């Protein structure tokens, strides 16, 4: 029998994400906290190092360089020089976009079983 997933009824914070995952996998919150923080740290280190991070059916974080350019201060209209820097973007996968568009509350990014005939 499949375990019933915890219903999400409000925006998630780190604390509530950990609590929800802990309930879904039936593990102590402290253990889940360590694993999730380690995963977030790896994503941060990889993107800070200039590498993209792709999670199948979820999305991709990728760093990119922003060239030095001039913007305008919206309050004073004065030009402001923005130095070159590295930034990061997140591109959601087609699967995640589809799940959000459908508002599927039972959404899962796990691979579908063979022979399931699509999404």
Short mmCIF file of C-alpha atoms in Angstrom, two decimals:
data_model
loop_
_atom_site.label_atom_id
_atom_site.label_comp_id
_atom_site.label_asym_id
_atom_site.label_seq_id
_atom_site.Cartn_x
_atom_site.Cartn_y
_atom_site.Cartn_z
CA UNK A 1 0.00 0.00 0.00
CA UNK A 2 1.27 3.43 -0.94
CA UNK A 3 1.83 5.92 1.91
CA UNK A 4 -0.45 8.95 1.84
CA UNK A 5 1.52 12.14 1.20
CA UNK A 6 1.28 15.08 3.57
CA UNK A 7 -1.07 17.73 2.25
CA UNK A 8 0.54 21.13 1.71
CA UNK A 9 -1.84 23.90 2.77
CA UNK A 10 0.45 26.92 3.06
CA UNK A 11 3.68 28.33 1.61
CA UNK A 12 6.73 26.28 2.56
CA UNK A 13 9.61 27.61 4.62
CA UNK A 14 12.75 25.59 5.25
CA UNK A 15 11.29 24.39 8.56
CA UNK A 16 7.96 23.35 7.09
CA UNK A 17 9.68 21.73 4.09
CA UNK A 18 11.77 19.62 6.46
CA UNK A 19 8.71 18.68 8.52
CA UNK A 20 6.73 17.71 5.41
CA UNK A 21 9.54 15.61 3.94
CA UNK A 22 10.13 13.95 7.33
CA UNK A 23 6.45 13.01 7.53
CA UNK A 24 6.40 11.72 3.94
CA UNK A 25 9.48 9.49 4.36
CA UNK A 26 8.82 8.62 8.01
CA UNK A 27 12.24 9.78 9.19
CA UNK A 28 13.25 12.09 12.06
CA UNK A 29 13.22 15.80 11.18
CA UNK A 30 16.86 16.17 12.32
CA UNK A 31 17.97 13.51 9.82
CA UNK A 32 15.96 15.08 6.99
CA UNK A 33 17.35 18.52 7.92
CA UNK A 34 20.92 17.28 7.49
CA UNK A 35 20.20 15.68 4.12
CA UNK A 36 18.26 18.65 2.70
CA UNK A 37 20.84 21.19 3.88
CA UNK A 38 23.62 19.07 2.37
CA UNK A 39 21.72 18.93 -0.95
CA UNK A 40 21.16 22.71 -0.95
CA UNK A 41 24.85 23.25 -0.11
CA UNK A 42 25.94 21.08 -3.04
CA UNK A 43 23.67 23.03 -5.42
CA UNK A 44 25.07 26.33 -4.10
CA UNK A 45 28.70 25.16 -4.35
CA UNK A 46 28.22 23.83 -7.88
CA UNK A 47 26.57 26.99 -9.21
CA UNK A 48 29.08 29.23 -7.42
CA UNK A 49 31.82 27.21 -9.12
CA UNK A 50 30.28 27.92 -12.52
CA UNK A 51 28.59 24.54 -13.08
CA UNK A 52 24.96 23.95 -13.97
CA UNK A 53 22.85 21.67 -11.79
CA UNK A 54 20.11 19.68 -13.55
CA UNK A 55 17.51 17.65 -11.67
CA UNK A 56 15.46 15.47 -13.99
CA UNK A 57 11.77 16.46 -14.16
CA UNK A 58 12.38 19.40 -11.80
CA UNK A 59 14.65 21.97 -13.41
CA UNK A 60 18.12 23.37 -13.95
CA UNK A 61 20.11 26.01 -12.10
CA UNK A 62 22.74 27.59 -14.27
CA UNK A 63 25.24 30.36 -13.60
CA UNK A 64 25.90 33.07 -16.14
CA UNK A 65 28.13 36.13 -16.41
CA UNK A 66 26.66 39.61 -16.39
CA UNK A 67 28.86 42.13 -18.20
CA UNK A 68 29.68 45.49 -16.70
CA UNK A 69 26.96 47.92 -17.69
CA UNK A 70 25.32 51.21 -16.79
CA UNK A 71 21.85 51.45 -15.24
CA UNK A 72 19.92 54.44 -13.99
CA UNK A 73 18.95 55.13 -10.40
CA UNK A 74 15.12 55.26 -10.64
CA UNK A 75 14.83 57.90 -7.91
CA UNK A 76 17.46 60.37 -9.13
CA UNK A 77 17.93 59.37 -12.76
CA UNK A 78 21.71 59.33 -12.26
CA UNK A 79 23.72 56.67 -14.10
CA UNK A 80 25.00 53.83 -11.91
CA UNK A 81 27.77 51.50 -13.06
CA UNK A 82 27.06 47.84 -12.31
CA UNK A 83 30.28 45.82 -12.24
CA UNK A 84 30.57 42.47 -14.02
CA UNK A 85 29.41 39.61 -11.84
CA UNK A 86 28.11 36.08 -11.89
CA UNK A 87 24.40 35.41 -11.38
CA UNK A 88 22.23 32.30 -11.37
CA UNK A 89 18.99 31.43 -13.15
CA UNK A 90 16.56 28.58 -12.62
CA UNK A 91 14.76 27.04 -15.57
CA UNK A 92 11.92 24.69 -14.58
CA UNK A 93 11.56 21.44 -16.49
CA UNK A 94 8.66 20.87 -18.86
CA UNK A 95 7.32 18.27 -16.42
CA UNK A 96 7.29 20.72 -13.49
CA UNK A 97 5.67 23.43 -15.63
CA UNK A 98 2.99 20.94 -16.69
CA UNK A 99 2.28 19.88 -13.10
CA UNK A 100 2.00 23.50 -11.93
CA UNK A 101 -0.20 24.43 -14.89
CA UNK A 102 -2.56 21.54 -14.06
CA UNK A 103 -2.49 22.47 -10.34
CA UNK A 104 -1.90 18.78 -9.62
CA UNK A 105 -1.75 18.54 -5.82
CA UNK A 106 -0.51 14.96 -6.11
CA UNK A 107 2.37 16.14 -8.28
CA UNK A 108 5.53 14.08 -8.38
CA UNK A 109 8.70 14.54 -10.39
CA UNK A 110 9.59 10.87 -10.05
CA UNK A 111 10.01 8.89 -13.22
CA UNK A 112 6.80 7.35 -14.44
CA UNK A 113 6.56 3.54 -14.48
CA UNK A 114 7.29 1.85 -17.79
CA UNK A 115 4.18 1.40 -19.88
CA UNK A 116 2.28 4.18 -18.10
CA UNK A 117 1.55 5.74 -21.47
CA UNK A 118 2.77 9.29 -20.85
CA UNK A 119 2.19 11.84 -18.14
#
